CSV table of C-alpha atoms in Angstrom, one decimal:
chain,number,residue,atom,x,y,z
A,1,MET,CA,-100.8,44.5,122.8
A,2,LYS,CA,-102.3,47.3,123.3
A,3,GLU,CA,-99.9,48.1,126.3
A,4,HIS,CA,-101.7,51.5,127.0
A,5,ASP,CA,-104.1,49.4,127.7
A,6,ALA,CA,-103.1,47.0,130.8
A,7,ARG,CA,-100.5,50.7,131.9
A,8,ALA,CA,-103.0,53.5,132.0
A,9,THR,CA,-103.7,55.3,134.9
A,10,SER,CA,-104.2,58.9,136.0
A,11,GLY,CA,-100.5,59.9,136.3
A,12,LYS,CA,-97.3,58.5,135.7
A,13,PRO,CA,-98.9,55.3,133.8
A,14,ALA,CA,-97.9,52.3,135.8
A,15,PRO,CA,-95.1,50.0,135.7
A,16,LEU,CA,-95.9,46.2,134.5
A,17,ILE,CA,-94.5,43.4,135.8
A,18,ALA,CA,-92.4,42.4,133.0
A,19,ASP,CA,-91.3,45.9,133.1
A,20,ARG,CA,-88.6,45.0,136.4
A,21,SER,CA,-89.1,41.0,135.9
A,22,ASP,CA,-86.3,40.4,133.4
A,23,GLY,CA,-83.1,41.5,136.0
A,24,ARG,CA,-82.2,40.9,139.4
A,25,ASP,CA,-82.7,43.6,141.4
A,26,ASN,CA,-85.3,43.7,143.2
A,27,ASN,CA,-86.3,42.5,147.4
A,28,PHE,CA,-87.0,39.2,147.1
A,29,ASN,CA,-84.4,37.9,148.6
A,30,LEU,CA,-85.0,40.6,151.8
A,31,ILE,CA,-88.7,40.0,151.7
A,32,ARG,CA,-88.5,36.0,152.2
A,33,ILE,CA,-85.8,36.6,155.1
A,34,LEU,CA,-88.7,38.4,157.1
A,35,ALA,CA,-90.9,36.1,155.4
A,36,ALA,CA,-88.5,33.2,157.5
A,37,GLY,CA,-88.2,35.4,160.6
A,38,GLY,CA,-92.4,35.7,160.3
A,39,VAL,CA,-91.7,31.7,160.5
A,40,LEU,CA,-89.8,31.7,163.7
A,41,VAL,CA,-91.9,34.5,165.5
A,42,SER,CA,-94.7,32.7,164.6
A,43,HIS,CA,-93.7,29.6,166.4
A,44,ALA,CA,-92.0,30.8,168.9
A,45,TYR,CA,-95.4,31.0,171.0
A,46,PRO,CA,-96.2,26.7,170.7
A,47,LEU,CA,-92.8,26.5,171.6
A,48,SER,CA,-93.4,28.5,174.5
A,49,TRP,CA,-95.9,27.5,176.3
A,50,GLY,CA,-97.3,24.0,174.0
A,51,GLY,CA,-99.4,23.3,171.6
A,52,ALA,CA,-102.5,24.3,172.1
A,53,VAL,CA,-101.5,27.6,172.0
A,54,GLY,CA,-102.3,29.6,169.4
A,55,GLN,CA,-99.9,31.3,167.0
A,56,PRO,CA,-100.3,35.1,166.4
A,57,PHE,CA,-102.8,36.1,164.1
A,58,GLU,CA,-104.8,33.5,164.2
A,59,SER,CA,-107.6,34.7,165.8
A,60,THR,CA,-107.9,37.3,163.7
A,61,LEU,CA,-107.6,36.3,160.4
A,62,HIS,CA,-109.8,32.6,160.2
A,63,GLY,CA,-107.6,30.4,161.6
A,64,LEU,CA,-104.8,31.7,159.3
A,65,SER,CA,-101.2,32.4,161.2
A,66,LEU,CA,-98.1,34.9,161.2
A,67,GLY,CA,-95.9,31.5,160.3
A,68,MET,CA,-98.6,30.3,157.6
A,69,VAL,CA,-99.0,34.0,155.9
A,70,CYS,CA,-95.3,33.9,155.7
A,71,VAL,CA,-95.3,30.4,154.3
A,72,TRP,CA,-97.9,31.8,151.6
A,73,ILE,CA,-96.1,34.7,150.5
A,74,PHE,CA,-92.8,31.8,150.1
A,75,PHE,CA,-95.2,29.9,147.9
A,76,ALA,CA,-96.3,33.1,145.9
A,77,ILE,CA,-92.8,33.9,145.3
A,78,SER,CA,-91.9,30.4,144.2
A,79,GLY,CA,-94.2,30.1,141.4
A,80,PHE,CA,-93.2,33.2,140.1
A,81,PHE,CA,-89.9,32.0,140.0
A,82,ILE,CA,-89.9,28.5,139.1
A,83,THR,CA,-92.4,29.2,136.5
A,84,ARG,CA,-89.7,31.4,135.2
A,85,SER,CA,-87.5,29.4,135.6
A,86,PHE,CA,-88.1,26.6,133.2
A,87,ASP,CA,-89.4,29.1,131.0
A,88,ARG,CA,-85.9,30.4,130.0
A,89,LYS,CA,-84.1,27.3,129.7
A,90,ARG,CA,-87.5,24.6,129.1
A,91,SER,CA,-85.3,21.2,129.3
A,92,ALA,CA,-87.1,19.1,132.3
A,93,THR,CA,-83.0,18.2,133.0
A,94,SER,CA,-82.0,21.2,133.3
A,95,PHE,CA,-84.5,22.0,135.8
A,96,LEU,CA,-85.0,19.0,137.7
A,97,THR,CA,-81.1,19.6,138.7
A,98,ALA,CA,-81.8,23.5,139.3
A,99,ARG,CA,-84.5,22.3,141.9
A,100,ALA,CA,-82.6,19.4,142.9
A,101,LEU,CA,-79.6,21.6,144.0
A,102,ARG,CA,-81.1,24.4,146.2
A,103,LEU,CA,-83.2,22.2,148.3
A,104,PHE,CA,-81.6,18.7,148.9
A,105,PRO,CA,-77.8,20.0,150.4
A,106,ALA,CA,-79.0,22.4,153.0
A,107,LEU,CA,-82.0,19.7,153.9
A,108,ALA,CA,-79.0,16.9,154.3
A,109,MET,CA,-76.6,19.0,156.4
A,110,VAL,CA,-79.1,20.2,158.7
A,111,THR,CA,-80.4,16.5,158.9
A,112,VAL,CA,-76.9,15.4,159.1
A,113,ILE,CA,-76.3,18.0,162.0
A,114,THR,CA,-79.4,17.3,163.9
A,115,LEU,CA,-78.4,13.7,164.4
A,116,LEU,CA,-75.1,13.9,165.9
A,117,VAL,CA,-76.5,16.8,168.2
A,118,ALA,CA,-79.5,15.0,169.2
A,119,GLY,CA,-77.4,11.3,170.1
A,120,PHE,CA,-74.3,13.0,171.1
A,121,LEU,CA,-75.6,15.6,173.7
A,122,LEU,CA,-79.5,15.2,173.4
A,123,THR,CA,-81.3,12.3,173.9
A,124,GLN,CA,-81.9,10.4,176.5
A,125,ALA,CA,-82.6,7.0,175.1
A,126,PRO,CA,-79.7,4.8,175.2
A,127,PRO,CA,-77.2,4.8,172.4
A,128,ALA,CA,-78.8,1.8,170.5
A,129,VAL,CA,-82.2,2.7,170.7
A,130,PHE,CA,-81.6,6.4,168.7
A,131,TRP,CA,-79.3,5.1,166.4
A,132,SER,CA,-81.2,1.9,164.7
A,133,GLN,CA,-83.7,5.2,164.1
A,134,ALA,CA,-81.2,7.5,162.8
A,135,GLY,CA,-81.1,5.9,159.4
A,136,GLU,CA,-84.2,6.4,158.5
A,137,PHE,CA,-84.8,9.3,159.9
A,138,PHE,CA,-82.0,11.0,157.8
A,139,VAL,CA,-83.7,9.0,154.3
A,140,ARG,CA,-87.7,10.2,155.2
A,141,ASN,CA,-86.1,14.0,156.2
A,142,MET,CA,-84.4,13.7,152.4
A,143,LEU,CA,-87.3,12.1,151.0
A,144,LEU,CA,-89.6,14.6,152.1
A,145,PHE,CA,-93.2,12.9,151.9
A,146,ARG,CA,-93.0,10.8,155.1
A,147,ILE,CA,-91.3,13.1,157.1
A,148,GLN,CA,-90.5,11.7,160.9
A,149,TYR,CA,-90.4,14.7,163.4
A,150,VAL,CA,-89.4,13.0,166.7
A,151,LEU,CA,-86.2,11.4,167.9
A,152,PRO,CA,-85.6,8.7,170.5
A,153,GLY,CA,-85.0,10.7,173.6
A,154,VAL,CA,-85.5,13.8,172.1
A,155,PHE,CA,-87.0,16.9,173.2
A,156,GLU,CA,-89.8,14.6,175.0
A,157,SER,CA,-90.2,17.2,178.2
A,158,ASN,CA,-90.4,20.3,175.9
A,159,PRO,CA,-93.9,21.8,176.7
A,160,TYR,CA,-93.9,21.8,172.3
A,161,GLY,CA,-93.6,17.7,172.8
A,162,PRO,CA,-91.2,15.6,171.0
A,163,ALA,CA,-91.2,17.6,167.5
A,164,VAL,CA,-87.2,18.1,166.3
A,165,ASN,CA,-88.2,20.0,163.3
A,166,GLY,CA,-91.4,20.8,162.1
A,167,SER,CA,-90.9,23.3,159.6
A,168,LEU,CA,-89.7,20.7,157.3
A,169,TRP,CA,-93.5,19.8,156.6
A,170,SER,CA,-94.7,22.5,153.9
A,171,LEU,CA,-91.8,20.9,151.6
A,172,SER,CA,-93.0,18.4,150.2
A,173,TYR,CA,-96.2,20.7,149.1
A,174,GLU,CA,-93.7,22.6,147.2
A,175,VAL,CA,-91.9,19.9,145.7
A,176,THR,CA,-94.9,18.9,144.6
A,177,CYS,CA,-95.8,22.0,143.2
A,178,TYR,CA,-92.8,21.9,141.6
A,179,THR,CA,-93.3,19.5,139.6
A,180,GLY,CA,-97.2,20.9,138.5
A,181,VAL,CA,-94.6,23.4,137.1
A,182,LEU,CA,-92.5,20.5,135.1
A,183,ILE,CA,-95.2,18.9,133.7
A,184,CYS,CA,-96.9,22.3,132.8
A,185,GLY,CA,-93.6,23.1,131.3
A,186,VAL,CA,-92.8,19.4,129.3
A,187,LEU,CA,-96.9,19.8,128.2
A,188,GLY,CA,-96.0,23.3,126.7
A,189,LEU,CA,-98.7,24.7,129.0
A,190,LEU,CA,-96.9,27.8,130.4
A,191,GLY,CA,-97.2,29.5,126.7
A,192,ARG,CA,-100.4,28.3,126.1
A,193,LYS,CA,-102.6,30.6,128.1
A,194,LYS,CA,-105.9,29.8,127.0
A,195,ILE,CA,-105.2,26.0,128.0
A,196,PHE,CA,-103.4,27.2,130.7
A,197,ALA,CA,-106.1,29.5,131.9
A,198,THR,CA,-108.8,26.4,132.2
A,199,MET,CA,-106.1,24.5,133.9
A,200,ALA,CA,-105.9,27.3,136.9
A,201,LEU,CA,-110.2,27.1,136.5
A,202,LEU,CA,-109.9,23.8,137.5
A,203,PHE,CA,-107.5,24.1,140.6
A,204,LEU,CA,-110.2,26.9,141.9
A,205,VAL,CA,-113.2,24.2,141.4
A,206,VAL,CA,-111.0,22.1,143.4
A,207,TYR,CA,-110.5,24.3,145.9
A,208,ALA,CA,-113.9,25.1,145.8
A,209,VAL,CA,-115.0,21.7,146.7
A,210,ALA,CA,-112.4,21.6,149.1
A,211,MET,CA,-114.1,24.4,151.0
A,212,VAL,CA,-117.5,22.9,151.9
A,213,VAL,CA,-116.4,18.7,151.4
A,214,GLU,CA,-114.1,16.9,153.4
A,215,LEU,CA,-111.2,15.2,151.6
A,216,ASN,CA,-108.2,13.8,152.3
A,217,PRO,CA,-106.4,16.5,154.9
A,218,ARG,CA,-103.2,16.2,152.1
A,219,ILE,CA,-105.4,17.5,149.3
A,220,GLU,CA,-107.3,20.1,151.1
A,221,GLN,CA,-104.0,21.5,152.7
A,222,LEU,CA,-102.1,21.1,149.0
A,223,THR,CA,-105.0,23.2,147.3
A,224,ARG,CA,-104.8,26.4,150.3
A,225,LEU,CA,-100.9,26.2,149.5
A,226,GLY,CA,-100.9,25.3,145.9
A,227,LEU,CA,-103.6,28.5,145.6
A,228,PRO,CA,-101.1,31.7,146.4
A,229,PHE,CA,-98.2,29.9,144.1
A,230,LEU,CA,-100.6,29.2,141.1
A,231,THR,CA,-101.0,33.6,141.8
A,232,GLY,CA,-97.8,33.6,141.5
A,233,MET,CA,-97.3,31.5,138.2
A,234,VAL,CA,-99.7,33.2,136.9
A,235,PHE,CA,-98.5,36.9,137.1
A,236,TYR,CA,-95.1,35.9,135.4
A,237,ILE,CA,-97.1,34.0,132.5
A,238,TRP,CA,-99.2,37.6,132.5
A,239,ARG,CA,-97.2,39.6,133.6
A,240,GLN,CA,-96.9,41.7,130.5
A,241,TYR,CA,-100.7,42.9,131.6
A,242,ILE,CA,-100.2,43.0,135.2
A,243,PRO,CA,-98.6,46.7,136.0
A,244,LEU,CA,-97.4,47.1,139.6
A,245,SER,CA,-100.4,50.1,140.9
A,246,TRP,CA,-101.3,51.5,143.4
A,247,THR,CA,-104.3,51.9,143.1
A,248,LEU,CA,-104.9,47.9,142.4
A,249,LEU,CA,-103.1,46.9,145.3
A,250,ALA,CA,-105.0,49.4,147.7
A,251,ALA,CA,-108.2,48.2,145.7
A,252,SER,CA,-107.5,44.2,146.5
A,253,ALA,CA,-106.9,45.1,150.0
A,254,ALA,CA,-110.2,46.6,150.2
A,255,LEU,CA,-110.9,43.6,148.8
A,256,ALA,CA,-109.7,41.1,151.6
A,257,VAL,CA,-111.2,43.1,154.3
A,258,MET,CA,-114.3,43.1,152.8
A,259,ALA,CA,-113.9,39.5,151.7
A,260,TRP,CA,-113.0,39.0,155.8
A,261,PHE,CA,-117.3,38.7,156.5
A,262,THR,CA,-117.5,36.1,153.7
A,263,PRO,CA,-116.2,32.4,153.8
A,264,LEU,CA,-114.0,33.7,150.5
A,265,PHE,CA,-111.8,35.7,153.0
A,266,LEU,CA,-108.6,32.9,152.8
A,267,PRO,CA,-108.9,32.7,148.8
A,268,VAL,CA,-109.3,36.5,148.4
A,269,PHE,CA,-106.5,36.8,151.3
A,270,ALA,CA,-104.0,34.3,149.2
A,271,VAL,CA,-104.1,36.6,146.0
A,272,SER,CA,-104.6,40.1,147.3
A,273,LEU,CA,-101.4,39.6,149.4
A,274,SER,CA,-99.3,37.7,146.5
A,275,TYR,CA,-100.3,41.4,144.7
A,276,ALA,CA,-99.1,43.1,147.8
A,277,THR,CA,-95.0,41.1,147.9
A,278,PHE,CA,-94.7,41.3,143.9
A,279,PHE,CA,-95.4,45.0,144.3
A,280,ALA,CA,-93.2,45.1,147.1
A,281,GLY,CA,-90.8,42.7,145.5
A,282,TYR,CA,-90.6,45.3,142.4
A,283,ALA,CA,-90.4,49.1,144.4
A,284,GLU,CA,-87.4,50.4,143.2
A,285,THR,CA,-86.0,51.4,146.8
A,286,PRO,CA,-82.0,51.5,146.2
A,287,LEU,CA,-82.0,51.6,149.7
A,288,LEU,CA,-82.9,47.8,150.4
A,289,LEU,CA,-81.8,46.8,147.4
A,290,ARG,CA,-78.4,47.0,149.5
A,291,TYR,CA,-79.5,43.9,150.8
A,292,ASN,CA,-79.0,41.6,148.2
A,293,LYS,CA,-75.0,41.8,148.0
A,294,LEU,CA,-75.2,40.1,151.7
A,295,GLY,CA,-77.4,36.5,150.3
A,296,ASP,CA,-80.5,34.4,150.6
A,297,TYR,CA,-80.4,33.3,153.7
A,298,SER,CA,-84.5,32.7,154.2
A,299,TYR,CA,-84.0,28.4,153.4
A,300,GLY,CA,-81.8,28.5,155.8
A,301,VAL,CA,-83.5,30.1,158.6
A,302,TYR,CA,-86.7,28.5,157.7
A,303,ILE,CA,-84.5,25.2,158.0
A,304,TYR,CA,-83.0,25.4,161.3
A,305,ALA,CA,-84.7,27.6,163.7
A,306,PHE,CA,-87.1,24.6,164.6
A,307,PRO,CA,-84.6,23.2,166.0
A,308,ILE,CA,-82.8,25.9,167.5
A,309,GLN,CA,-86.0,26.7,168.9
A,310,GLN,CA,-86.4,23.6,171.0
A,311,LEU,CA,-82.8,23.6,172.2
A,312,VAL,CA,-83.6,27.1,173.5
A,313,ALA,CA,-87.6,25.5,175.3
A,314,GLN,CA,-85.4,22.1,175.9
A,315,ALA,CA,-83.3,24.9,178.2
A,316,GLY,CA,-86.2,26.4,180.2
A,317,VAL,CA,-87.1,29.2,178.2
A,318,THR,CA,-90.6,29.3,178.7
A,319,THR,CA,-91.4,33.2,177.3
A,320,PRO,CA,-92.1,33.7,173.5
A,321,VAL,CA,-90.1,36.8,173.2
A,322,VAL,CA,-87.4,35.4,174.6
A,323,ASN,CA,-87.1,32.1,172.4
A,324,MET,CA,-87.0,35.0,169.7
A,325,ALA,CA,-84.3,36.9,170.7
A,326,ILE,CA,-82.4,33.8,172.1
A,327,SER,CA,-83.0,31.9,169.0
A,328,LEU,CA,-82.7,34.8,166.4
A,329,PRO,CA,-78.9,35.0,166.4
A,330,PHE,CA,-78.5,31.3,166.3
A,331,THR,CA,-80.3,30.7,163.7
A,332,LEU,CA,-78.8,33.4,161.7
A,333,ILE,CA,-75.2,32.3,161.6
A,334,CYS,CA,-76.5,28.6,161.0
A,335,ALA,CA,-78.4,30.2,157.6
A,336,VAL,CA,-75.1,32.7,157.0
A,337,LEU,CA,-73.0,29.0,157.6
A,338,SER,CA,-75.5,26.8,154.8
A,339,TRP,CA,-75.3,29.7,152.1
A,340,HIS,CA,-72.1,30.8,152.0
A,341,PHE,CA,-70.4,27.4,152.2
A,342,ILE,CA,-73.7,24.6,151.3
A,343,GLU,CA,-76.2,26.2,149.4
A,344,ALA,CA,-74.4,28.7,147.0
A,345,PRO,CA,-71.7,26.4,146.3
A,346,ALA,CA,-74.3,23.7,145.0
A,347,MET,CA,-76.0,26.2,143.0
A,348,ARG,CA,-73.2,26.7,141.2
A,349,LEU,CA,-72.4,23.4,140.6
A,350,ARG,CA,-75.2,24.3,137.6
A,351,ARG,CA,-73.7,26.1,135.6
A,352,ARG,CA,-70.5,23.0,135.3
A,353,THR,CA,-73.9,20.6,134.5
A,354,LYS,CA,-74.6,20.5,130.6
A,355,VAL,CA,-77.6,22.4,129.6
A,356,PRO,CA,-79.7,19.7,126.9
A,357,LYS,CA,-81.2,21.1,124.3
A,358,PRO,CA,-84.7,23.0,124.7
A,359,ILE,CA,-88.3,21.5,125.2
A,360,GLU,CA,-89.6,22.0,121.8
A,361,THR,CA,-93.4,23.5,122.9
A,362,LYS,CA,-95.7,25.2,120.8
A,363,GLN,CA,-95.9,29.1,122.6
A,364,ALA,CA,-99.5,30.2,120.9
A,365,ALA,CA,-99.4,34.0,120.0
A,366,GLU,CA,-102.2,34.7,123.3
């Protein structure tokens, strides 16, 4: 590969994603916690004022809220690192074990805590009625694809309504995207750039169809979330060719601004946002790197914020800013405890599992 072709800029050559992606010195933990905080901020408005109230940026970004922008950031980062995770070990068993240990222990804990707090402190329903649905609530929320958002007698008078943890909706789509990576990995497509590019183009065709034809709502949502995830995958597979360039960043931002006037704004913005995320994630900022010493609290913030914000709303807080101010410290406490006592120990279990022999796949020299 003629590396100078991809790196040619005026002055000092721009680094490639591959130059920065091997180690752990990056800003993605910080970006993820900021994105999780952005979801909390975005949810504070409908949770305080009711579901009819829009979230920040919805009118400016053609219906795209601050919360959804942050979810797109999560999916772009996941697309890159989940693809890297499979590519490094090429083991379906190892991949599935890692994903399950990262996702489900913390989810099980927040679900159990939710049931205990709701059942003993919050519900206005008779105990027999509440606990008769507790088992189904736990099982469905752990399975992710038929999430139960409501518990008897809980949050029924809240401005937004009785949803207990509305943030969980995105997890099933993330698992679906993980499955896509697994299939591509097992079939050897991650190393066959031409075939993968064809698959990516087919996805874009489905995305285009979803823009003009009314499809199943889940398929439409999967295309919207799948685009930043796919962009992250593309950034990993072509990491040796993609520069982290100020010029490219400015060009992608300008393209998104121009696309605002067209129906192509959302897909263009998704790609531009993804590139900006990786530009910031691999920026060499020693001061910001200190955050990595703390831990990855973003998942905990994401899964605990909504029920805590609903608790604050039930207490009578109807001002979004006040909801944020009260909810954030309690959410951070739960997230820190979740990371240090649930998530990090669960992830360490991966080292105790026997790693199967890597899957042999044909790697095309493309």
